[in-house]
CSV table of C-alpha atoms in Angstrom, one decimal:
chain,number,residue,atom,x,y,z
A,1,MET,CA,19.5,-6.8,26.6
A,2,THR,CA,19.5,-9.5,24.0
A,3,SER,CA,21.7,-9.3,20.9
A,4,ASP,CA,18.5,-8.6,18.8
A,5,SER,CA,17.2,-5.8,21.0
A,6,ARG,CA,18.0,-3.1,18.4
A,7,LEU,CA,16.3,-4.7,15.5
A,8,SER,CA,14.7,-2.0,13.4
A,9,TRP,CA,11.4,-2.7,11.5
A,10,ARG,CA,13.5,-2.9,8.3
A,11,ASP,CA,15.6,-5.7,9.9
A,12,VAL,CA,12.4,-7.5,10.8
A,13,ARG,CA,10.9,-7.0,7.4
A,14,ASP,CA,14.1,-8.3,5.7
A,15,ARG,CA,14.1,-11.4,8.0
A,16,ILE,CA,10.4,-12.2,7.2
A,17,HIS,CA,11.1,-11.7,3.6
A,18,GLU,CA,14.1,-14.0,3.7
A,19,HIS,CA,11.8,-16.7,5.3
A,20,ILE,CA,9.4,-16.2,2.4
A,21,LEU,CA,12.2,-16.4,-0.2
A,22,THR,CA,13.7,-19.5,1.3
A,23,GLY,CA,10.3,-21.2,1.5
A,24,ARG,CA,10.0,-21.4,5.3
A,25,TYR,CA,6.7,-19.6,4.7
A,26,GLY,CA,5.3,-20.7,1.3
A,27,PRO,CA,2.8,-19.1,-1.0
A,28,GLY,CA,-0.6,-19.0,0.7
A,29,ASP,CA,0.8,-19.9,4.2
A,30,ARG,CA,-0.3,-18.3,7.3
A,31,LEU,CA,2.4,-16.5,9.2
A,32,PRO,CA,2.9,-16.7,13.0
A,33,ARG,CA,1.0,-14.0,15.0
A,34,ASP,CA,2.8,-10.7,15.3
A,35,ALA,CA,3.2,-11.3,19.0
A,36,ASP,CA,4.9,-14.6,18.4
A,37,ILE,CA,7.3,-13.2,15.9
A,38,ALA,CA,8.1,-10.4,18.3
A,39,GLU,CA,8.9,-12.9,21.0
A,40,GLU,CA,11.0,-15.0,18.7
A,41,LEU,CA,13.0,-12.0,17.5
A,42,GLY,CA,13.1,-10.3,20.8
A,43,CYS,CA,11.6,-7.0,19.5
A,44,ALA,CA,8.5,-5.0,20.2
A,45,ARG,CA,5.2,-6.1,18.7
A,46,SER,CA,4.8,-2.7,17.1
A,47,THR,CA,8.1,-3.3,15.2
A,48,VAL,CA,6.6,-6.4,13.7
A,49,GLN,CA,3.4,-4.6,12.9
A,50,ARG,CA,5.4,-1.9,11.0
A,51,ALA,CA,7.3,-4.6,9.1
A,52,MET,CA,4.2,-6.4,8.2
A,53,GLN,CA,2.5,-3.2,7.0
A,54,ASP,CA,5.4,-2.6,4.7
A,55,LEU,CA,5.3,-6.2,3.3
A,56,SER,CA,1.6,-5.8,2.8
A,57,ASP,CA,1.9,-2.4,1.1
A,58,SER,CA,4.3,-3.9,-1.4
A,59,GLY,CA,2.0,-6.8,-2.1
A,60,LEU,CA,4.0,-9.7,-0.6
A,61,VAL,CA,1.7,-10.6,2.2
A,62,GLU,CA,-2.0,-10.1,2.9
A,63,ARG,CA,-3.3,-8.8,6.3
A,64,ARG,CA,-6.8,-9.8,7.3
A,65,ARG,CA,-8.8,-8.2,10.1
A,66,LYS,CA,-9.1,-11.4,12.1
A,67,GLY,CA,-7.4,-14.0,9.8
A,68,GLY,CA,-3.9,-12.8,10.6
A,69,THR,CA,-1.2,-12.5,7.9
A,70,ARG,CA,-0.7,-14.8,4.9
A,71,VAL,CA,1.9,-15.0,2.2
A,72,ARG,CA,0.3,-14.0,-1.1
A,73,ALA,CA,0.0,-16.9,-3.4
A,74,GLU,CA,1.0,-14.6,-6.2
A,75,PRO,CA,2.6,-11.4,-5.3
A,76,VAL,CA,1.3,-8.2,-6.8
A,77,THR,CA,2.5,-4.6,-7.3
A,78,ARG,CA,0.2,-2.7,-5.0
A,79,ALA,CA,-0.4,1.1,-5.2
A,80,THR,CA,-2.8,3.5,-3.7
A,81,LEU,CA,-4.2,6.0,-6.2
A,82,ASP,CA,-5.6,9.4,-5.1
A,83,ILE,CA,-7.5,11.1,-7.9
A,84,PRO,CA,-8.3,14.7,-6.9
A,85,ILE,CA,-11.3,16.8,-8.1
A,86,THR,CA,-10.2,18.0,-11.6
A,87,ARG,CA,-10.4,21.7,-10.5
A,88,ARG,CA,-7.9,21.0,-7.7
A,89,GLU,CA,-5.7,19.0,-10.0
A,90,VAL,CA,-5.5,22.0,-12.4
A,91,GLU,CA,-5.0,24.5,-9.6
A,92,GLN,CA,-2.3,22.4,-8.0
A,93,SER,CA,-0.3,22.4,-11.3
A,94,GLY,CA,-0.3,26.2,-10.9
A,95,ALA,CA,-2.7,26.8,-13.8
A,96,ARG,CA,-6.0,28.7,-14.0
A,97,TYR,CA,-9.0,26.3,-13.9
A,98,GLY,CA,-11.9,26.7,-16.3
A,99,TYR,CA,-15.2,24.8,-16.8
A,100,GLN,CA,-17.6,24.6,-19.6
A,101,LEU,CA,-20.9,22.6,-19.7
A,102,ILE,CA,-21.3,21.0,-23.2
A,103,ARG,CA,-24.7,19.3,-22.8
A,104,ARG,CA,-27.0,18.1,-20.0
A,105,ARG,CA,-30.0,15.9,-20.8
A,106,MET,CA,-32.0,12.9,-19.7
A,107,ALA,CA,-31.6,9.9,-22.0
A,108,PRO,CA,-32.0,6.1,-21.9
A,109,ALA,CA,-28.7,4.6,-20.6
A,110,PRO,CA,-26.9,3.0,-23.5
A,111,ARG,CA,-25.6,-0.6,-23.3
A,112,GLY,CA,-22.1,0.3,-22.1
A,113,VAL,CA,-23.5,2.3,-19.2
A,114,VAL,CA,-26.0,-0.5,-18.3
A,115,ALA,CA,-23.1,-3.0,-18.3
A,116,ALA,CA,-20.8,-0.8,-16.3
A,117,PHE,CA,-23.4,-0.5,-13.5
A,118,GLY,CA,-24.2,-4.2,-13.8
A,119,LEU,CA,-28.0,-3.4,-14.3
A,120,GLY,CA,-30.4,-5.8,-16.0
A,121,ALA,CA,-32.0,-3.3,-18.3
A,122,SER,CA,-31.7,0.3,-19.6
A,123,ARG,CA,-33.4,3.2,-17.7
A,124,PRO,CA,-33.4,7.0,-18.2
A,125,MET,CA,-30.4,8.6,-16.6
A,126,LEU,CA,-28.9,12.1,-16.7
A,127,ARG,CA,-26.0,12.5,-19.1
A,128,VAL,CA,-23.7,15.4,-18.5
A,129,GLU,CA,-20.9,16.2,-21.0
A,130,ALA,CA,-18.4,18.9,-19.9
A,131,LEU,CA,-15.0,20.3,-20.5
A,132,HIS,CA,-12.4,21.1,-17.9
A,133,LEU,CA,-9.9,23.7,-18.9
A,134,SER,CA,-6.3,24.5,-17.8
A,135,ASP,CA,-5.2,28.1,-18.6
A,136,GLY,CA,-8.0,28.3,-21.1
A,137,ARG,CA,-7.0,25.2,-23.0
A,138,PRO,CA,-8.9,21.9,-23.0
A,139,TYR,CA,-7.6,19.6,-20.2
A,140,ILE,CA,-10.2,16.8,-19.7
A,141,PHE,CA,-13.5,16.1,-21.4
A,142,GLU,CA,-15.9,14.2,-19.2
A,143,ASP,CA,-18.8,12.1,-20.5
A,144,ARG,CA,-20.9,11.2,-17.5
A,145,TRP,CA,-24.1,9.4,-16.7
A,146,ILE,CA,-25.8,9.9,-13.3
A,147,CYS,CA,-28.5,7.7,-11.9
A,148,PRO,CA,-31.3,10.1,-10.7
A,149,GLU,CA,-32.9,7.6,-8.4
A,150,THR,CA,-29.7,7.5,-6.3
A,151,SER,CA,-29.1,11.3,-6.5
A,152,PRO,CA,-32.5,13.0,-6.9
A,153,GLU,CA,-30.8,16.4,-6.1
A,154,VAL,CA,-29.4,16.4,-9.7
A,155,ASN,CA,-32.8,17.2,-11.1
A,156,ASP,CA,-32.4,20.7,-9.6
A,157,LEU,CA,-28.8,21.1,-10.5
A,158,ASP,CA,-27.9,22.6,-13.9
A,159,PHE,CA,-24.1,22.0,-13.7
A,160,THR,CA,-23.3,25.3,-15.5
A,161,GLU,CA,-21.1,26.7,-12.8
A,162,GLU,CA,-20.1,23.8,-10.6
A,163,SER,CA,-19.0,20.5,-12.3
A,164,ALA,CA,-20.8,17.3,-11.7
A,165,ASN,CA,-17.4,15.9,-10.8
A,166,GLU,CA,-17.0,18.3,-7.9
A,167,TRP,CA,-20.6,18.1,-6.7
A,168,LEU,CA,-20.6,14.3,-6.7
A,169,VAL,CA,-17.2,13.9,-5.0
A,170,LEU,CA,-18.3,16.3,-2.2
A,171,ASN,CA,-21.9,15.1,-1.8
A,172,LYS,CA,-22.1,11.4,-2.9
A,173,PRO,CA,-19.5,9.2,-1.1
A,174,TYR,CA,-19.5,5.8,-2.6
A,175,THR,CA,-19.1,2.4,-1.0
A,176,ARG,CA,-17.8,0.7,-4.2
A,177,LEU,CA,-15.6,2.1,-7.0
A,178,ASP,CA,-14.6,0.5,-10.3
A,179,LEU,CA,-11.7,2.1,-12.1
A,180,ARG,CA,-10.3,1.3,-15.5
A,181,PHE,CA,-7.6,2.9,-17.6
A,182,TYR,CA,-7.1,2.5,-21.3
A,183,ALA,CA,-6.1,4.5,-24.4
A,184,VAL,CA,-8.2,5.6,-27.3
A,185,SER,CA,-7.5,7.4,-30.6
A,186,ALA,CA,-9.2,10.8,-30.9
A,187,ASN,CA,-12.3,10.6,-33.1
A,188,PRO,CA,-13.4,13.7,-35.0
A,189,ARG,CA,-15.7,14.9,-32.2
A,190,LEU,CA,-13.0,14.4,-29.5
A,191,SER,CA,-10.2,16.0,-31.5
A,192,ASP,CA,-12.6,19.0,-32.0
A,193,LEU,CA,-13.5,19.3,-28.3
A,194,LEU,CA,-9.9,18.7,-27.1
A,195,GLU,CA,-8.3,20.8,-29.9
A,196,THR,CA,-6.0,17.9,-30.8
A,197,GLU,CA,-4.9,16.1,-33.9
A,198,PRO,CA,-7.4,13.5,-35.2
A,199,GLY,CA,-6.1,10.0,-34.1
A,200,ALA,CA,-4.0,11.4,-31.2
A,201,ALA,CA,-3.5,8.8,-28.4
A,202,LEU,CA,-5.6,9.8,-25.3
A,203,LEU,CA,-5.6,8.3,-21.8
A,204,VAL,CA,-9.1,7.5,-20.6
A,205,ILE,CA,-9.9,7.2,-16.9
A,206,GLU,CA,-13.2,5.5,-16.4
A,207,ARG,CA,-14.8,5.5,-13.0
A,208,THR,CA,-18.1,3.9,-11.8
A,209,THR,CA,-19.4,4.3,-8.3
A,210,TRP,CA,-22.2,2.7,-6.2
A,211,VAL,CA,-23.5,3.3,-2.7
A,212,ASP,CA,-24.6,0.1,-1.1
A,213,ASP,CA,-25.3,-1.5,-4.5
A,214,ALA,CA,-27.2,1.5,-5.8
A,215,PRO,CA,-25.5,3.0,-8.9
A,216,ILE,CA,-24.3,6.6,-8.5
A,217,THR,CA,-22.4,7.6,-11.6
A,218,THR,CA,-20.2,6.3,-14.4
A,219,VAL,CA,-17.8,8.7,-16.1
A,220,LYS,CA,-15.2,8.6,-18.9
A,221,ALA,CA,-12.6,11.3,-18.2
A,222,ILE,CA,-10.9,11.6,-21.6
A,223,THR,CA,-7.6,13.4,-21.2
A,224,THR,CA,-5.5,15.5,-23.6
A,225,PRO,CA,-2.3,14.3,-25.3
A,226,GLY,CA,0.6,14.2,-22.8
A,227,TYR,CA,-1.6,13.8,-19.8
A,228,GLN,CA,0.0,11.5,-17.1
A,229,LEU,CA,-1.8,10.1,-14.1
A,230,LEU,CA,0.8,9.6,-11.3
A,231,THR,CA,0.8,7.9,-8.0
A,232,GLY,CA,3.5,7.5,-5.3
A,233,SER,CA,3.8,5.3,-2.3
B,1,MET,CA,-30.9,-0.2,25.9
B,2,THR,CA,-30.8,3.2,24.3
B,3,SER,CA,-32.7,4.1,21.2
B,4,ASP,CA,-29.4,4.1,19.2
B,5,SER,CA,-28.2,0.8,20.4
B,6,ARG,CA,-28.8,-0.8,17.0
B,7,LEU,CA,-26.8,1.7,15.0
B,8,SER,CA,-25.0,-0.1,12.1
B,9,TRP,CA,-21.6,1.1,10.9
B,10,ARG,CA,-23.5,2.4,7.8
B,11,ASP,CA,-25.7,4.5,10.1
B,12,VAL,CA,-22.7,5.9,11.9
B,13,ARG,CA,-20.9,6.6,8.6
B,14,ASP,CA,-23.9,8.5,7.3
B,15,ARG,CA,-24.1,10.6,10.5
B,16,ILE,CA,-20.5,11.5,10.4
B,17,HIS,CA,-20.8,12.3,6.7
B,18,GLU,CA,-23.9,14.4,7.4
B,19,HIS,CA,-21.8,16.4,10.0
B,20,ILE,CA,-19.1,17.0,7.3
B,21,LEU,CA,-21.7,18.1,4.8
B,22,THR,CA,-23.4,20.5,7.2
B,23,GLY,CA,-20.1,22.0,8.3
B,24,ARG,CA,-20.1,20.8,11.9
B,25,TYR,CA,-16.7,19.2,10.9
B,26,GLY,CA,-15.1,21.5,8.3
B,27,PRO,CA,-12.3,20.8,5.8
B,28,GLY,CA,-9.1,20.0,7.6
B,29,ASP,CA,-10.8,19.7,11.0
B,30,ARG,CA,-9.8,17.0,13.5
B,31,LEU,CA,-12.7,14.7,14.4
B,32,PRO,CA,-13.5,13.6,17.9
B,33,ARG,CA,-11.8,10.3,19.0
B,34,ASP,CA,-13.5,7.1,18.0
B,35,ALA,CA,-14.2,6.4,21.6
B,36,ASP,CA,-15.9,9.8,22.1
B,37,ILE,CA,-18.1,9.4,19.0
B,38,ALA,CA,-19.0,5.9,20.2
B,39,GLU,CA,-20.1,7.2,23.5
B,40,GLU,CA,-22.0,10.1,22.0
B,41,LEU,CA,-23.9,7.7,19.6
B,42,GLY,CA,-24.2,4.9,22.2
B,43,CYS,CA,-22.6,2.3,19.9
B,44,ALA,CA,-19.5,0.1,20.0
B,45,ARG,CA,-16.1,1.7,19.3
B,46,SER,CA,-15.5,-1.0,16.6
B,47,THR,CA,-18.6,0.3,14.8
B,48,VAL,CA,-17.1,3.8,14.7
B,49,GLN,CA,-13.8,2.3,13.5
B,50,ARG,CA,-15.6,0.5,10.6
B,51,ALA,CA,-17.4,3.7,9.6
B,52,MET,CA,-14.2,5.7,9.7
B,53,GLN,CA,-12.4,3.1,7.6
B,54,ASP,CA,-15.1,3.4,5.0
B,55,LEU,CA,-15.0,7.2,5.0
B,56,SER,CA,-11.2,6.9,4.7
B,57,ASP,CA,-11.3,4.4,1.9
B,58,SER,CA,-13.5,6.7,-0.1
B,59,GLY,CA,-11.2,9.6,0.5
B,60,LEU,CA,-13.4,11.9,2.7
B,61,VAL,CA,-11.3,11.7,5.9
B,62,GLU,CA,-7.7,10.9,6.6
B,63,ARG,CA,-6.7,8.5,9.4
B,64,ARG,CA,-3.3,9.0,10.9
B,65,ARG,CA,-1.5,6.4,13.2
B,66,LYS,CA,-1.4,8.8,16.2
B,67,GLY,CA,-2.9,12.0,14.8
B,68,GLY,CA,-6.5,10.7,14.9
B,69,THR,CA,-8.9,11.4,12.1
B,70,ARG,CA,-9.2,14.6,10.0
B,71,VAL,CA,-11.7,15.8,7.4
B,72,ARG,CA,-9.7,16.0,4.1
B,73,ALA,CA,-9.3,19.6,3.0
B,74,GLU,CA,-9.9,18.4,-0.5
B,75,PRO,CA,-11.7,15.0,-0.9
B,76,VAL,CA,-10.2,12.6,-3.4
B,77,THR,CA,-11.3,9.4,-5.2
B,78,ARG,CA,-9.1,6.8,-3.6
B,79,ALA,CA,-8.4,3.4,-5.1
B,80,THR,CA,-6.1,0.5,-4.4
B,81,LEU,CA,-4.5,-1.0,-7.5
B,82,ASP,CA,-3.0,-4.5,-7.6
B,83,ILE,CA,-0.9,-5.2,-10.6
B,84,PRO,CA,-0.1,-8.9,-10.9
B,85,ILE,CA,2.9,-10.5,-12.5
B,86,THR,CA,2.2,-10.4,-16.3
B,87,ARG,CA,2.4,-14.2,-16.6
B,88,ARG,CA,-0.4,-14.5,-14.0
B,89,GLU,CA,-2.4,-11.8,-15.6
B,90,VAL,CA,-2.4,-13.7,-18.9
B,91,GLU,CA,-3.1,-17.0,-17.2
B,92,GLN,CA,-5.9,-15.6,-15.2
B,93,SER,CA,-7.6,-14.5,-18.4
B,94,GLY,CA,-7.6,-18.1,-19.5
B,95,ALA,CA,-5.0,-17.7,-22.2
B,96,ARG,CA,-1.6,-19.4,-22.7
B,97,TYR,CA,1.3,-17.3,-21.6
B,98,GLY,CA,4.4,-16.8,-23.7
B,99,TYR,CA,7.6,-14.9,-23.2
B,100,GLN,CA,10.3,-13.7,-25.5
B,101,LEU,CA,13.5,-11.9,-24.6
B,102,ILE,CA,14.2,-9.2,-27.3
B,103,ARG,CA,17.5,-7.8,-26.0
B,104,ARG,CA,19.6,-7.7,-22.8
B,105,ARG,CA,22.6,-5.5,-22.5
B,106,MET,CA,24.5,-3.0,-20.2
B,107,ALA,CA,24.2,0.6,-21.4
B,108,PRO,CA,24.5,4.1,-19.9
B,109,ALA,CA,21.1,5.1,-18.4
B,110,PRO,CA,19.5,7.7,-20.7
B,111,ARG,CA,18.2,11.0,-19.4
B,112,GLY,CA,14.6,9.8,-18.8
B,113,VAL,CA,15.8,6.9,-16.7
B,114,VAL,CA,18.2,9.0,-14.6
B,115,ALA,CA,15.3,11.4,-14.0
B,116,ALA,CA,12.8,8.7,-13.1
B,117,PHE,CA,15.2,7.4,-10.4
B,118,GLY,CA,16.0,11.0,-9.3
B,119,LEU,CA,19.8,10.4,-9.8
B,120,GLY,CA,22.3,13.1,-10.4
B,121,ALA,CA,24.1,11.6,-13.3
B,122,SER,CA,24.0,8.7,-15.7
B,123,ARG,CA,25.6,5.3,-14.9
B,124,PRO,CA,25.7,1.9,-16.6
B,125,MET,CA,22.5,-0.1,-16.0
B,126,LEU,CA,21.1,-3.3,-17.4
B,127,ARG,CA,18.5,-2.8,-20.1
B,128,VAL,CA,16.1,-5.7,-20.7
B,129,GLU,CA,13.6,-5.5,-23.5
B,130,ALA,CA,11.1,-8.4,-23.7
B,131,LEU,CA,7.7,-9.3,-25.1
B,132,HIS,CA,4.9,-11.0,-23.1
B,133,LEU,CA,2.5,-13.0,-25.2
B,134,SER,CA,-1.1,-14.2,-24.8
B,135,ASP,CA,-2.1,-17.2,-26.8
B,136,GLY,CA,1.0,-16.5,-29.1
B,137,ARG,CA,0.0,-12.9,-29.8
B,138,PRO,CA,1.9,-9.9,-28.4
B,139,TYR,CA,0.3,-8.7,-25.1
B,140,ILE,CA,2.8,-6.3,-23.4
B,141,PHE,CA,6.2,-5.1,-24.5
B,142,GLU,CA,8.4,-4.1,-21.6
B,143,ASP,CA,11.4,-1.8,-21.8
B,144,ARG,CA,13.2,-2.1,-18.5
B,145,TRP,CA,16.3,-0.7,-16.8
B,146,ILE,CA,17.7,-2.4,-13.7
B,147,CYS,CA,20.3,-0.9,-11.4
B,148,PRO,CA,23.0,-3.6,-10.9
B,149,GLU,CA,24.4,-2.1,-7.7
B,150,THR,CA,21.0,-2.7,-6.0
B,151,SER,CA,20.5,-6.2,-7.6
B,152,PRO,CA,24.0,-7.7,-8.3
B,153,GLU,CA,22.3,-11.1,-9.0
B,154,VAL,CA,21.1,-9.8,-12.4
B,155,ASN,CA,24.7,-10.1,-13.7
B,156,ASP,CA,24.2,-13.9,-13.6
B,157,LEU,CA,20.6,-13.9,-14.9
B,158,ASP,CA,20.0,-14.1,-18.7
B,159,PHE,CA,16.2,-13.6,-18.6
B,160,THR,CA,15.7,-15.9,-21.5
B,161,GLU,CA,13.3,-18.2,-19.6
B,162,GLU,CA,12.0,-16.2,-16.6
B,163,SER,CA,11.1,-12.6,-17.2
B,164,ALA,CA,12.8,-9.8,-15.3
B,165,ASN,CA,9.2,-8.8,-14.3
B,166,GLU,CA,8.7,-12.1,-12.5
B,167,TRP,CA,12.2,-12.3,-11.0
B,168,LEU,CA,12.0,-8.8,-9.6
B,169,VAL,CA,8.5,-9.0,-8.1
B,170,LEU,CA,9.5,-12.2,-6.3
B,171,ASN,CA,13.0,-11.3,-5.2
B,172,LYS,CA,13.2,-7.5,-4.9
B,173,PRO,CA,10.5,-6.0,-2.7
B,174,TYR,CA,10.5,-2.3,-2.8
B,175,THR,CA,9.9,0.4,-0.2
B,176,ARG,CA,8.9,3.1,-2.7
B,177,LEU,CA,6.9,2.8,-5.9
B,178,ASP,CA,6.2,5.5,-8.5
B,179,LEU,CA,3.5,4.6,-11.0
B,180,ARG,CA,2.3,6.6,-14.0
B,181,PHE,CA,-0.2,6.0,-16.7
B,182,TYR,CA,-0.3,7.6,-20.1
B,183,ALA,CA,-1.1,6.9,-23.8
B,184,VAL,CA,1.3,6.8,-26.7
B,185,SER,CA,0.9,6.4,-30.4
B,186,ALA,CA,2.6,3.3,-31.8
B,187,ASN,CA,5.9,4.3,-33.5
B,188,PRO,CA,7.2,1.9,-36.3
B,189,ARG,CA,9.2,-0.2,-33.9
B,190,LEU,CA,6.3,-0.6,-31.4
B,191,SER,CA,3.8,-1.4,-34.2
B,192,ASP,CA,6.2,-4.0,-35.5
B,193,LEU,CA,6.8,-5.6,-32.1
B,194,LEU,CA,3.2,-5.5,-31.0
B,195,GLU,CA,1.8,-6.4,-34.5
B,196,THR,CA,-0.5,-3.4,-34.5
B,197,GLU,CA,-1.3,-0.5,-36.8
B,198,PRO,CA,1.2,2.3,-36.9
B,199,GLY,CA,-0.2,5.2,-34.8
B,200,ALA,CA,-2.5,2.9,-32.7
B,201,ALA,CA,-3.3,4.3,-29.2
B,202,LEU,CA,-1.4,2.3,-26.5
B,203,LEU,CA,-1.7,2.5,-22.8
B,204,VAL,CA,1.7,2.7,-21.0
B,205,ILE,CA,2.1,1.7,-17.4
B,206,GLU,CA,5.4,3.0,-16.1
B,207,ARG,CA,6.7,1.7,-12.8
B,208,THR,CA,9.8,2.8,-10.8
B,209,THR,CA,10.9,1.2,-7.5
B,210,TRP,CA,13.4,1.8,-4.8
B,211,VAL,CA,14.5,0.0,-1.7
B,212,ASP,CA,15.4,2.5,1.0
B,213,ASP,CA,16.4,5.1,-1.6
B,214,ALA,CA,18.4,2.7,-3.7
B,215,PRO,CA,17.0,2.5,-7.2
B,216,ILE,CA,15.8,-1.0,-8.2
B,217,THR,CA,14.2,-0.8,-11.6
B,218,THR,CA,12.1,1.4,-13.9
B,219,VAL,CA,10.0,-0.2,-16.6
B,220,LYS,CA,7.6,1.0,-19.3
B,221,ALA,CA,5.0,-1.7,-19.9
B,222,ILE,CA,3.6,-0.8,-23.3
B,223,THR,CA,0.3,-2.6,-23.9
B,224,THR,CA,-1.5,-3.7,-27.0
B,225,PRO,CA,-4.7,-1.9,-28.4
B,226,GLY,CA,-7.8,-2.6,-26.3
B,227,TYR,CA,-5.8,-3.4,-23.1
B,228,GLN,CA,-7.6,-2.2,-20.0
B,229,LEU,CA,-6.2,-1.9,-16.5
B,230,LEU,CA,-8.9,-2.5,-13.9
B,231,THR,CA,-9.3,-2.0,-10.2
B,232,GLY,CA,-12.1,-2.6,-7.9
B,233,SER,CA,-12.7,-1.7,-4.2
């Protein structure tokens, strides 16, 4: 038994981190293979893997399928965000969920939607505006555009009972997701729909999805005052 | 050569997804092992792994280290968010970065900070308020609390040249991160600091980190109007 035989993955993580801080492994450098580090430290390879996973989760190193592990040239704060279906989000908070379709119609995609999808020109798409309610009060207003070429089923769906949010998450898995967060002041229509003061600060969660380069949907989820989106790792 | 020998990982993904939609694999069900699916479909195990990774990335299934793969009881929209050091974020946009320390002092942690860290009682912590600038204009105001027990080095750091943001990301890797996003209206002090209209809608990114249950820092990054936080997958 060597003196290092009881190294925990936290010990290994701290040693590798120490080597990064002291410059033994510089920004962008490739780290030794897990097996080699395990041999050097006299611990199991799985212990090194666990340590590397932790350093990767917190954004200090990058793991590549075949390219091994590198020190990030610029560390980042990395988080995984899981956004549930809005119905579930409301139900998980212990409130009663409600849904109200505001409007559903085909229309030429406006410039912002064309740009979000990265398309060259406008084309007719399905716009669905709907309100999600929590205990009878407005919770999120969603303003959504759906590309009917990618989801021809939507021509037969009226979205009066089931939300487009729920139908799409269940039926249209994406291969690419763009997400953006920003704040807007409530304009008269939003303050009316969301029953809030005009000018109130609202968090907007904008999501755009594609399946193999074909646009699926882009949606602005405009939340009510006080709404917080949380993540934990 | 079997008829399925040219299955791509996308074909495999679509087949598994089809089985989830049709209910062969229901919510919460455990899926067969990758090797068994590979054998059934007559493809390589790595092809199944790639397909499963994709279904997991888009939130339809959950992969566990030893527990195999399960269909998520409630699918989610899953995204990985990388938040760079603010200096790098400004520089990557092509602008000139600037930094200004507003105030640095020890103070008893207020209730919100105690709650964010999940502590039982208040204790003295280091509060650092600072402004990040882009081309000489306010970009982000950060209001930060640092726990000196976890980072005793901060007693010797004045944060006049290097921001606490940069020092902490480089020197204090965390094992737990809580992140929340919300919108606030600019109060008089914020509108003064950020040179914006009073009442303007501002996106706030709040981050709290721990290392092995010891609190490191909690920070509100209050952004200027028009700021957008983006992610792509």
